[in-house]
């Protein structure tokens, strides 16, 4: 028998090669099995943590976020039920309750701020999306690939097997995130984020203003205060952490999607935690500055931007029309600037930018909101939902201005944005009620942040601060508007290009969408589904889905809302 180099026969060489291949395959299978085992363990812990997270009702709190004097100013200490000195959000002239004889159920008007006179400069702190998350969120893209590998497609299976060891390394480096998350998963209590740092920076700003004899009239939060509003422990954590702030300054928030106020427990917990007077499940209100010059309007975006997920098409149309008609009436009756805050931003360059584009009802509602705010004069429209900071100026032919802000990133894990030039281009594609956005009037940054807003009779100024890991801050966006005694606004912008204050990772919806995984809670997909479905109880031809209003491949992928089960909707009443 012929022997090759080294005196080894060809058969022996083939046998050795086969043994090597077999050993490699066994090693690969062992590695894959180990990787699957680790991920399965984490998944099991996550499942057990979900079981450990009890939905339920939050106990009555001795001090709520928005303490209100319901005694007509006679005994405010009885209304707040707390021994510490408190500052009620609304003054003694406020009528509370929304019940016949005790409140105004039609206007849903809460009253005037106790502090904050525009003649002496009205100071507002603006934040949003402080809710914590899990470190494993950085693996959303890898999890999407692995999930697709659970099929009979050999290419997907190979990609999943290759991704598993990479996901484990990425999950463990540099902070052992997969292991660190386990206690949080077991308790069902995520704590990862920069919530403490942003809160500390805000308190430092408040202290700094106090040394200048300046008073902050209110803190306004654009939503997503907790990870899951159905879990009392999440609210207890929020109230405990933020008590140093809301015990000093009135704290007003709108409900985000994570508050889950479309569920019975979520709505009940919202009522208890905030202390806001609520009738039924209507989640919109208005109030004024102490001198009545600025009107603040809180809107509920959940029933508008979640058609087919938590609400039916009919409810979406009815509720959103009622809400926007109410907004229009409240702005028409008011003479002065308006400040509207809502969780889902009608204008954005982030992943959720298409939420208001894919459904004709939402497009009409957005145009109605912008039209009403434009007719009222200079105005501010602040949203959250995106975990970043975005600011744009929408200008109109008559010279008036609407300031559109995305105030996210008050602690929640950050999400990526397109590069600044691309983000500005995406904003410039928006056109609503005669208003347009120029690229040079856009600023975006992937940062943990909060904003300080000042309003006075002659104009206003917005200062936005990036917050870093050590709670230090940096002024990154400053916008000044001089009304020239109510004439054409003169605008000055100071924008600083900064690197992200923390690593950004795509949301689970964004990751799934990029890998072609359909999501039940994707608002765009839901909108298209309900447009092709027959109305309940009716028979007839199914109408083809309307073509999406997209202008670029980049824009077409920016769609979704967080995935949650679709519970039975509470009865809607006043």
Coordinates of C-alpha atoms in Angstrom, one line a residue:
X1 CA 0.0 0.0 0.0
X2 CA 1.4 3.4 -1.0
X3 CA 2.2 5.7 1.9
X4 CA 2.1 9.4 1.9
X5 CA 4.4 11.9 3.7
X6 CA 5.3 10.7 7.1
X7 CA 4.6 7.1 6.3
X8 CA 0.8 7.5 6.7
X9 CA -1.4 5.6 4.3
X10 CA -4.2 7.4 2.5
X11 CA -6.8 5.3 4.3
X12 CA -5.3 6.2 7.6
X13 CA -5.2 9.9 6.6
X14 CA -8.9 9.8 5.6
X15 CA -9.7 8.0 8.8
X16 CA -7.9 10.6 10.8
X17 CA -9.5 13.4 8.8
X18 CA -12.9 11.8 9.4
X19 CA -12.2 11.6 13.1
X20 CA -11.2 15.3 13.1
X21 CA -14.4 16.3 11.4
X22 CA -16.4 14.2 13.8
X23 CA -14.6 15.7 16.7
X24 CA -15.2 19.2 15.3
X25 CA -18.9 18.4 14.8
X26 CA -19.1 17.0 18.3
X27 CA -17.4 20.1 19.7
X28 CA -19.7 22.4 17.7
X29 CA -22.8 20.5 18.9
X30 CA -21.5 20.6 22.4
X31 CA -20.9 24.4 22.2
X32 CA -24.3 24.9 20.6
X33 CA -25.9 22.7 23.2
X34 CA -24.1 24.6 26.0
X35 CA -25.1 28.0 24.4
X36 CA -28.7 26.8 24.1
X37 CA -28.6 25.6 27.6
X38 CA -27.4 29.0 28.9
X39 CA -29.9 30.9 26.9
X40 CA -32.6 28.4 27.9
X41 CA -31.7 29.0 31.6
X42 CA -31.9 32.7 31.2
X43 CA -35.3 32.3 29.4
X44 CA -36.5 30.0 32.2
X45 CA -35.5 32.5 34.8
X46 CA -37.2 35.2 32.8
X47 CA -40.4 33.1 32.7
X48 CA -40.2 32.4 36.4
X49 CA -39.6 36.1 36.9
X50 CA -42.7 36.8 34.9
X51 CA -44.6 34.5 37.2
X52 CA -43.2 36.2 40.2
X53 CA -44.3 39.6 39.0
X54 CA -47.8 39.9 40.4
X55 CA -50.4 42.0 38.7
X56 CA -52.6 43.8 41.1
X57 CA -53.7 47.0 42.7
X58 CA -51.4 49.6 44.3
X59 CA -52.2 50.4 47.9
X60 CA -53.4 54.0 48.7
X61 CA -50.3 56.2 49.0
X62 CA -49.8 58.8 51.7
X63 CA -48.2 61.1 49.2
X64 CA -49.0 61.0 45.5
X65 CA -47.2 62.5 42.6
X66 CA -49.7 65.2 42.1
X67 CA -51.2 66.1 45.5
X68 CA -54.3 68.2 45.0
X69 CA -56.1 70.5 47.5
X70 CA -59.7 69.3 47.3
X71 CA -60.9 71.3 50.3
X72 CA -61.2 74.7 48.6
X73 CA -58.1 76.0 50.3
X74 CA -59.4 75.6 53.8
X75 CA -57.5 72.6 55.0
X76 CA -54.9 71.6 52.4
X77 CA -53.0 69.4 54.9
X78 CA -56.1 67.2 55.1
X79 CA -56.3 66.9 51.3
X80 CA -52.7 65.8 50.9
X81 CA -52.8 63.4 53.9
X82 CA -49.1 63.9 54.7
X83 CA -47.1 65.5 57.5
X84 CA -44.4 66.9 55.3
X85 CA -44.7 70.3 53.7
X86 CA -46.2 69.8 50.2
X87 CA -46.8 71.9 47.2
X88 CA -50.1 71.1 45.6
X89 CA -50.1 71.3 41.8
X90 CA -53.3 73.2 41.7
X91 CA -54.3 76.2 43.8
X92 CA -57.4 76.7 46.0
X93 CA -59.5 77.9 43.1
X94 CA -59.3 74.4 41.5
X95 CA -62.5 72.4 41.1
X96 CA -61.7 68.7 41.3
X97 CA -63.7 65.6 40.6
X98 CA -65.4 65.6 37.2
X99 CA -68.7 64.8 38.9
X100 CA -71.9 66.9 38.7
X101 CA -71.6 69.8 41.2
X102 CA -67.9 69.2 41.9
X103 CA -66.1 69.6 38.6
X104 CA -66.3 70.4 34.9
X105 CA -66.7 67.0 33.1
X106 CA -67.0 68.7 29.7
X107 CA -63.8 70.9 29.8
X108 CA -61.8 68.5 32.0
X109 CA -60.1 71.6 33.4
X110 CA -58.0 71.1 36.5
X111 CA -57.3 74.8 37.3
X112 CA -54.3 77.0 37.5
X113 CA -50.8 76.2 38.7
X114 CA -50.2 77.3 42.3
X115 CA -46.8 78.8 41.3
X116 CA -45.4 80.0 38.0
X117 CA -46.4 83.5 36.8
X118 CA -45.3 84.2 33.3
X119 CA -44.6 87.9 34.2
X120 CA -41.9 86.5 36.5
X121 CA -40.8 83.7 34.1
X122 CA -42.6 80.4 34.2
X123 CA -40.0 77.6 34.8
X124 CA -40.8 73.9 33.8
X125 CA -38.7 70.8 33.9
X126 CA -39.4 68.4 31.1
X127 CA -38.5 64.7 31.2
X128 CA -39.8 61.4 29.7
X129 CA -39.1 57.6 29.5
X130 CA -37.4 57.1 32.8
X131 CA -38.6 53.5 33.2
X132 CA -35.8 51.0 33.7
X133 CA -35.1 47.9 31.6
X134 CA -32.8 44.8 31.3
X135 CA -29.2 44.6 30.2
X136 CA -30.3 41.7 27.9
X137 CA -32.1 44.3 25.7
X138 CA -28.7 44.7 23.9
X139 CA -29.3 41.2 22.6
X140 CA -32.6 42.0 20.8
X141 CA -31.1 41.6 17.3
X142 CA -29.3 38.3 18.2
X143 CA -32.5 36.9 19.8
X144 CA -34.4 37.7 16.7
X145 CA -31.9 35.7 14.6
X146 CA -32.0 32.8 17.0
X147 CA -35.8 32.9 17.0
X148 CA -35.9 32.6 13.2
X149 CA -33.7 29.6 13.5
X150 CA -36.5 27.6 15.2
X151 CA -37.6 26.5 11.8
X152 CA -36.9 23.8 9.1
X153 CA -34.9 26.3 7.0
X154 CA -31.3 25.1 7.1
X155 CA -29.9 28.6 6.4
X156 CA -31.7 30.0 9.3
X157 CA -30.7 27.2 11.5
X158 CA -27.0 27.7 10.7
X159 CA -27.3 31.5 11.3
X160 CA -28.9 30.8 14.6
X161 CA -26.2 28.3 15.6
X162 CA -23.4 30.8 14.7
X163 CA -25.2 33.6 16.5
X164 CA -25.7 31.7 19.8
X165 CA -22.1 31.8 21.0
X166 CA -21.7 35.4 19.8
X167 CA -24.9 36.3 21.8
X168 CA -23.5 34.7 24.9
X169 CA -20.2 36.6 24.7
X170 CA -22.0 39.9 23.9
X171 CA -24.3 39.2 26.8
X172 CA -21.5 38.6 29.3
X173 CA -19.0 41.3 28.2
X174 CA -18.1 43.7 29.8
X175 CA -20.6 43.7 32.7
X176 CA -21.8 40.0 32.9
X177 CA -25.2 41.3 31.9
X178 CA -26.8 37.9 31.4
X179 CA -25.8 36.9 34.9
X180 CA -26.6 40.3 36.4
X181 CA -30.1 40.3 34.9
X182 CA -31.0 37.0 36.6
X183 CA -31.9 38.5 40.1
X184 CA -34.0 41.2 38.3
X185 CA -35.7 38.5 36.2
X186 CA -36.5 36.4 39.2
X187 CA -38.0 39.3 41.0
X188 CA -39.6 40.7 37.9
X189 CA -38.1 44.1 38.8
X190 CA -35.8 45.6 36.1
X191 CA -33.5 48.3 37.4
X192 CA -31.0 48.8 34.5
X193 CA -30.8 52.4 33.2
X194 CA -29.7 55.9 34.1
X195 CA -32.9 56.8 36.1
X196 CA -31.0 57.7 39.3
X197 CA -28.4 59.8 37.4
X198 CA -31.0 61.9 35.5
X199 CA -33.0 62.4 38.7
X200 CA -29.9 63.5 40.6
X201 CA -29.1 66.0 37.8
X202 CA -32.6 67.4 37.9
X203 CA -32.5 67.8 41.7
X204 CA -29.1 69.6 41.3
X205 CA -30.7 71.9 38.7
X206 CA -33.6 72.7 41.1
X207 CA -31.2 73.5 43.9
X208 CA -29.2 75.7 41.6
X209 CA -32.3 77.6 40.6
X210 CA -33.3 78.0 44.3
X211 CA -30.1 79.8 45.0
X212 CA -31.2 82.3 42.3
X213 CA -34.6 82.7 44.0
X214 CA -36.2 80.9 41.0
X215 CA -39.1 78.5 41.5
X216 CA -39.9 75.5 39.2
X217 CA -43.7 75.5 38.7
X218 CA -44.0 71.8 37.6
X219 CA -42.2 68.8 36.4
X220 CA -43.8 67.3 33.3
X221 CA -43.2 63.7 32.3
X222 CA -44.1 62.5 28.8
X223 CA -44.8 58.9 29.9
X224 CA -43.3 55.5 30.6
X225 CA -42.7 56.1 34.3
X226 CA -42.6 52.4 35.1
X227 CA -41.8 49.1 33.3
X228 CA -45.3 47.6 33.8
X229 CA -48.1 49.7 35.2
X230 CA -50.0 46.6 36.2
X231 CA -47.5 45.6 38.8
X232 CA -47.8 47.5 42.1
X233 CA -44.1 46.9 43.0
X234 CA -43.0 48.8 39.9
X235 CA -45.1 51.9 41.1
X236 CA -43.8 51.5 44.6
X237 CA -40.2 51.6 43.3
X238 CA -40.9 54.7 41.2
X239 CA -42.6 56.6 44.1
X240 CA -39.8 55.7 46.4
X241 CA -37.0 56.9 44.1
X242 CA -38.7 60.1 42.9
X243 CA -40.2 61.2 46.2
X244 CA -37.3 63.7 46.7
X245 CA -38.5 65.5 43.5
X246 CA -42.3 65.3 43.6
X247 CA -42.4 66.2 47.3
X248 CA -40.7 69.5 46.4
X249 CA -42.2 70.2 43.0
X250 CA -45.6 69.3 41.5
X251 CA -45.2 66.4 39.1
X252 CA -47.6 65.9 36.2
X253 CA -47.3 63.0 33.8
X254 CA -49.2 61.5 30.8
X255 CA -49.6 57.8 30.5
X256 CA -47.2 55.9 28.2
X257 CA -47.7 52.5 26.7
X258 CA -45.8 50.9 29.6
X259 CA -48.3 52.2 32.1
X260 CA -50.9 50.0 30.4
X261 CA -53.8 52.1 31.4
X262 CA -56.0 50.2 28.9
X263 CA -56.1 47.4 31.5
X264 CA -58.2 47.4 34.7
X265 CA -55.1 47.1 37.0
X266 CA -53.0 49.6 35.0
X267 CA -55.7 52.2 35.2
X268 CA -56.4 51.7 38.9
X269 CA -52.7 51.9 39.7
X270 CA -52.3 55.1 37.6
X271 CA -55.1 56.7 39.6
X272 CA -53.5 55.8 43.0
X273 CA -50.0 56.7 42.1
X274 CA -50.7 60.1 40.4
X275 CA -53.5 61.3 42.6
X276 CA -55.1 62.8 39.5
X277 CA -58.9 63.1 39.4
X278 CA -59.9 60.6 36.8
X279 CA -63.4 59.6 35.6
X280 CA -63.7 56.4 33.6
X281 CA -60.7 55.8 31.4
X282 CA -60.5 59.2 29.8
X283 CA -56.8 60.2 30.2
X284 CA -56.7 63.8 29.0
X285 CA -56.8 67.1 30.9
X286 CA -55.9 70.7 30.8
X287 CA -54.7 73.4 33.2
X288 CA -53.1 76.9 33.0
X289 CA -50.2 78.8 34.4
X290 CA -50.8 80.7 37.6
X291 CA -51.6 83.9 35.6
X292 CA -53.6 82.0 32.9
X293 CA -51.4 83.0 30.0
X294 CA -50.0 79.5 29.1
X295 CA -52.4 76.6 28.6
X296 CA -51.1 73.0 29.3
X297 CA -52.9 70.1 27.7
X298 CA -52.2 66.5 28.4
X299 CA -53.3 64.0 25.8
X300 CA -53.6 60.2 25.8
X301 CA -51.9 58.7 22.7
X302 CA -52.5 55.0 23.5
X303 CA -56.0 54.7 21.9
X304 CA -54.9 56.8 19.0
X305 CA -51.7 54.9 18.1
X306 CA -52.7 51.3 18.9
X307 CA -55.5 50.5 16.6
X308 CA -56.2 46.8 16.4
X309 CA -53.9 46.0 19.3
X310 CA -55.7 47.1 22.4
X311 CA -58.6 49.0 20.8
X312 CA -60.9 48.2 17.8
X313 CA -60.9 50.5 14.7
X314 CA -64.3 51.8 15.7
X315 CA -63.1 52.8 19.2
X316 CA -59.9 54.3 17.8
X317 CA -61.9 56.6 15.5
X318 CA -64.5 57.5 18.1
X319 CA -62.1 58.1 21.0
X320 CA -59.5 59.9 19.0
X321 CA -62.1 62.2 17.5
X322 CA -63.6 63.0 20.9
X323 CA -60.1 63.7 22.3
X324 CA -58.9 65.9 19.4
X325 CA -62.2 67.8 19.2
X326 CA -61.9 68.5 23.0
X327 CA -58.3 69.7 22.4
X328 CA -59.4 72.0 19.6
X329 CA -62.1 73.5 21.8
X330 CA -59.7 74.0 24.8
X331 CA -57.2 75.8 22.6
X332 CA -59.8 78.0 20.9
X333 CA -61.2 79.3 24.1
X334 CA -57.7 80.2 25.3
X335 CA -55.7 83.3 24.3
X336 CA -52.0 82.6 24.7
X337 CA -49.3 80.0 24.0
X338 CA -50.2 76.3 24.3
X339 CA -48.1 73.4 25.6
X340 CA -49.4 70.0 24.6
X341 CA -47.7 66.8 25.9
X342 CA -48.4 63.3 24.7
X343 CA -46.5 60.0 24.9
X344 CA -46.3 58.9 21.2
X345 CA -44.6 61.7 19.3
X346 CA -46.4 62.8 16.1
X347 CA -43.1 63.9 14.7
X348 CA -39.9 61.8 15.1
X349 CA -36.8 60.5 13.3
X350 CA -36.7 57.3 15.5
X351 CA -38.1 53.9 15.1
X352 CA -41.7 54.9 15.9
X353 CA -41.7 57.7 13.3
X354 CA -44.3 55.9 11.1
X355 CA -46.9 55.3 13.8
X356 CA -48.8 58.5 12.8
X357 CA -48.2 57.9 9.1
X358 CA -49.6 54.4 8.3
X359 CA -53.2 54.9 9.5
X360 CA -55.3 57.5 7.8
X361 CA -57.2 58.2 11.1
X362 CA -53.9 59.1 12.8
X363 CA -52.8 61.3 9.9
X364 CA -56.0 63.3 10.2
X365 CA -55.8 63.5 14.0
X366 CA -52.2 64.8 13.8
X367 CA -53.2 67.4 11.2
X368 CA -56.1 68.5 13.5
X369 CA -53.7 68.8 16.5
X370 CA -51.2 70.9 14.5
X371 CA -53.9 73.1 13.1
X372 CA -55.5 73.8 16.5
X373 CA -52.0 74.6 18.0
X374 CA -51.1 76.8 15.0
X375 CA -54.2 78.8 15.3
X376 CA -53.5 79.4 18.9
X377 CA -50.1 81.0 18.2
X378 CA -46.7 79.9 19.4
X379 CA -46.9 76.4 20.8
X380 CA -44.9 73.4 22.1
X381 CA -45.7 69.8 21.3
X382 CA -43.8 67.4 23.5
X383 CA -43.7 63.6 23.2
X384 CA -41.7 60.7 24.5
X385 CA -41.7 57.0 23.5
X386 CA -38.3 57.2 21.6
X387 CA -35.4 56.8 24.0
X388 CA -33.4 59.8 22.9
X389 CA -33.7 63.5 22.4
X390 CA -35.1 65.2 19.3
X391 CA -36.2 68.8 18.6
X392 CA -37.5 70.4 15.5
X393 CA -39.2 73.7 14.5
X394 CA -42.2 73.5 12.3
X395 CA -42.7 76.9 10.6
X396 CA -45.8 78.3 8.9
X397 CA -46.3 80.8 6.0
X398 CA -47.5 83.4 8.5
X399 CA -44.2 83.2 10.4
X400 CA -45.6 81.4 13.4
X401 CA -43.7 78.5 15.0
X402 CA -44.5 75.1 16.6
X403 CA -41.7 73.5 18.6
X404 CA -41.8 69.7 18.4
X405 CA -39.8 67.8 21.0
X406 CA -39.2 64.2 21.7
X407 CA -38.3 64.1 25.4
X408 CA -37.2 60.5 26.0
X409 CA -34.1 59.1 27.7
X410 CA -34.7 60.1 31.3
X411 CA -33.3 56.8 32.3
X412 CA -34.6 54.1 30.0
X413 CA -32.0 52.2 27.9
X414 CA -31.2 54.3 24.9
X415 CA -32.3 53.4 21.3
X416 CA -30.3 54.3 18.2
X417 CA -31.1 57.1 15.8
X418 CA -30.1 57.7 12.2
X419 CA -27.0 60.0 11.8
X420 CA -27.9 63.7 12.4
X421 CA -28.1 64.6 8.7
X422 CA -30.4 61.7 7.9
X423 CA -32.5 62.5 11.0
X424 CA -32.9 66.1 9.8
X425 CA -33.9 64.8 6.3
X426 CA -36.5 62.5 7.8
X427 CA -38.0 65.4 9.8
X428 CA -38.0 67.6 6.7
X429 CA -40.3 65.1 5.0
X430 CA -43.1 66.0 7.5
X431 CA -45.8 68.3 6.3
X432 CA -48.8 69.0 8.4
X433 CA -51.6 71.6 8.3
X434 CA -49.5 73.9 6.2
X435 CA -46.4 73.6 8.4
X436 CA -43.0 72.4 7.3
X437 CA -39.7 71.5 9.0
X438 CA -36.3 72.7 7.6
X439 CA -33.3 70.4 8.1
X440 CA -31.4 73.3 9.8
X441 CA -34.1 73.5 12.4
X442 CA -33.6 70.0 13.7
X443 CA -31.4 68.7 16.5
X444 CA -31.2 65.0 17.6
X445 CA -28.9 63.1 20.0
X446 CA -28.8 59.7 21.5
X447 CA -28.5 60.9 25.1
X448 CA -29.9 60.6 28.6
X449 CA -31.4 64.0 29.2
X450 CA -33.8 66.5 30.6
X451 CA -34.9 69.9 29.5
X452 CA -35.4 73.2 31.3
X453 CA -38.1 75.4 29.8
X454 CA -38.6 79.1 30.5
X455 CA -41.6 81.0 29.3
X456 CA -42.4 84.7 29.6
X457 CA -44.6 87.2 27.9
X458 CA -42.0 88.2 25.4
X459 CA -40.8 84.7 24.4
X460 CA -39.2 81.6 25.8
X461 CA -36.0 79.5 26.0
X462 CA -35.5 75.7 26.0
X463 CA -32.3 74.3 27.5
X464 CA -31.6 70.6 27.1
X465 CA -28.9 68.8 29.1
X466 CA -27.1 65.5 28.4
X467 CA -26.7 63.5 31.5
X468 CA -23.7 61.2 31.9
X469 CA -22.9 58.1 34.0
X470 CA -21.6 60.2 36.9
X471 CA -24.7 62.4 36.8
X472 CA -22.7 65.3 35.4
X473 CA -24.5 67.4 32.7
X474 CA -23.7 69.2 29.5
X475 CA -25.8 71.8 27.7
X476 CA -26.3 70.4 24.2
X477 CA -29.3 72.3 22.8
X478 CA -30.5 75.8 23.5
X479 CA -33.4 77.4 21.7
X480 CA -34.4 81.0 22.3
X481 CA -37.5 82.6 20.8
X482 CA -38.1 86.4 21.0
X483 CA -41.7 87.3 20.2
X484 CA -40.9 91.0 19.7
X485 CA -44.0 92.0 21.5
X486 CA -46.1 89.4 19.8
X487 CA -44.6 90.0 16.4
X488 CA -42.8 87.6 14.1
X489 CA -40.7 85.3 16.2
X490 CA -36.9 85.6 16.1
X491 CA -35.2 82.3 16.7
X492 CA -31.7 81.5 17.9
X493 CA -30.3 78.0 18.1
X494 CA -27.3 76.7 19.9
X495 CA -26.6 73.0 19.1
X496 CA -23.7 70.9 20.3
X497 CA -22.8 67.6 18.6
X498 CA -22.2 65.0 21.3
X499 CA -21.5 61.3 21.4
X500 CA -24.1 59.0 22.9
X501 CA -24.1 59.1 26.7
X502 CA -24.6 55.3 26.8
X503 CA -24.6 52.4 24.4
X504 CA -27.7 52.3 22.4
X505 CA -29.5 49.0 21.3
X506 CA -32.6 48.6 19.1
X507 CA -35.8 47.8 20.8
X508 CA -37.2 44.3 20.6
X509 CA -39.8 45.5 18.0
X510 CA -37.2 47.2 15.9
X511 CA -34.9 44.1 16.0
X512 CA -37.8 41.8 15.1
X513 CA -38.9 44.1 12.2
X514 CA -35.4 44.2 10.8
X515 CA -35.3 40.4 10.6
X516 CA -38.8 40.1 9.2
X517 CA -40.6 38.7 12.3
X518 CA -44.2 39.8 12.4
X519 CA -45.4 41.3 15.6
X520 CA -48.9 41.4 16.9
X521 CA -48.4 44.7 18.7
X522 CA -46.8 46.5 15.7
X523 CA -49.0 49.4 15.2
X524 CA -48.3 49.7 11.4
X525 CA -49.1 46.0 10.9
X526 CA -52.2 46.4 13.1
X527 CA -53.4 49.3 11.0
X528 CA -53.0 47.4 7.8
X529 CA -54.8 44.4 9.3
X530 CA -57.8 46.3 10.5
X531 CA -58.1 48.1 7.1
X532 CA -58.5 44.7 5.4
X533 CA -60.9 43.2 7.9
X534 CA -64.7 43.4 7.6
X535 CA -66.5 45.4 10.3
X536 CA -67.7 43.2 13.2
X537 CA -71.0 41.5 12.4
X538 CA -70.9 42.5 8.7
X539 CA -70.4 40.4 5.6
X540 CA -68.8 41.7 2.4
X541 CA -65.8 42.0 0.2
X542 CA -62.5 42.6 1.9
X543 CA -61.0 45.8 0.8
X544 CA -57.3 45.6 -0.2
X545 CA -54.9 47.4 2.3
X546 CA -54.1 51.0 1.5
X547 CA -50.5 51.5 0.3
X548 CA -48.3 52.8 3.2
X549 CA -47.4 56.4 3.0
X550 CA -43.6 55.9 3.0
X551 CA -41.1 58.0 1.2
X552 CA -37.9 55.9 1.7
X553 CA -36.8 52.5 2.7
X554 CA -35.5 53.9 5.9
X555 CA -38.8 55.4 6.8
X556 CA -40.7 52.3 6.0
X557 CA -39.0 50.3 8.7
X558 CA -39.7 52.8 11.5
X559 CA -42.8 51.3 12.9
X560 CA -44.0 49.6 16.1
X561 CA -45.1 49.9 19.7
X562 CA -44.1 47.7 22.5
X563 CA -45.4 44.2 22.5
X564 CA -48.1 43.5 25.1
X565 CA -51.0 41.1 25.3
X566 CA -54.3 42.5 24.1
X567 CA -56.6 42.6 27.2
X568 CA -60.2 43.4 27.3
X569 CA -60.7 47.1 27.2
X570 CA -62.3 48.8 30.2
X571 CA -65.7 50.5 29.6
X572 CA -65.2 54.0 28.3
X573 CA -67.2 56.6 30.0
X574 CA -67.0 60.1 31.3

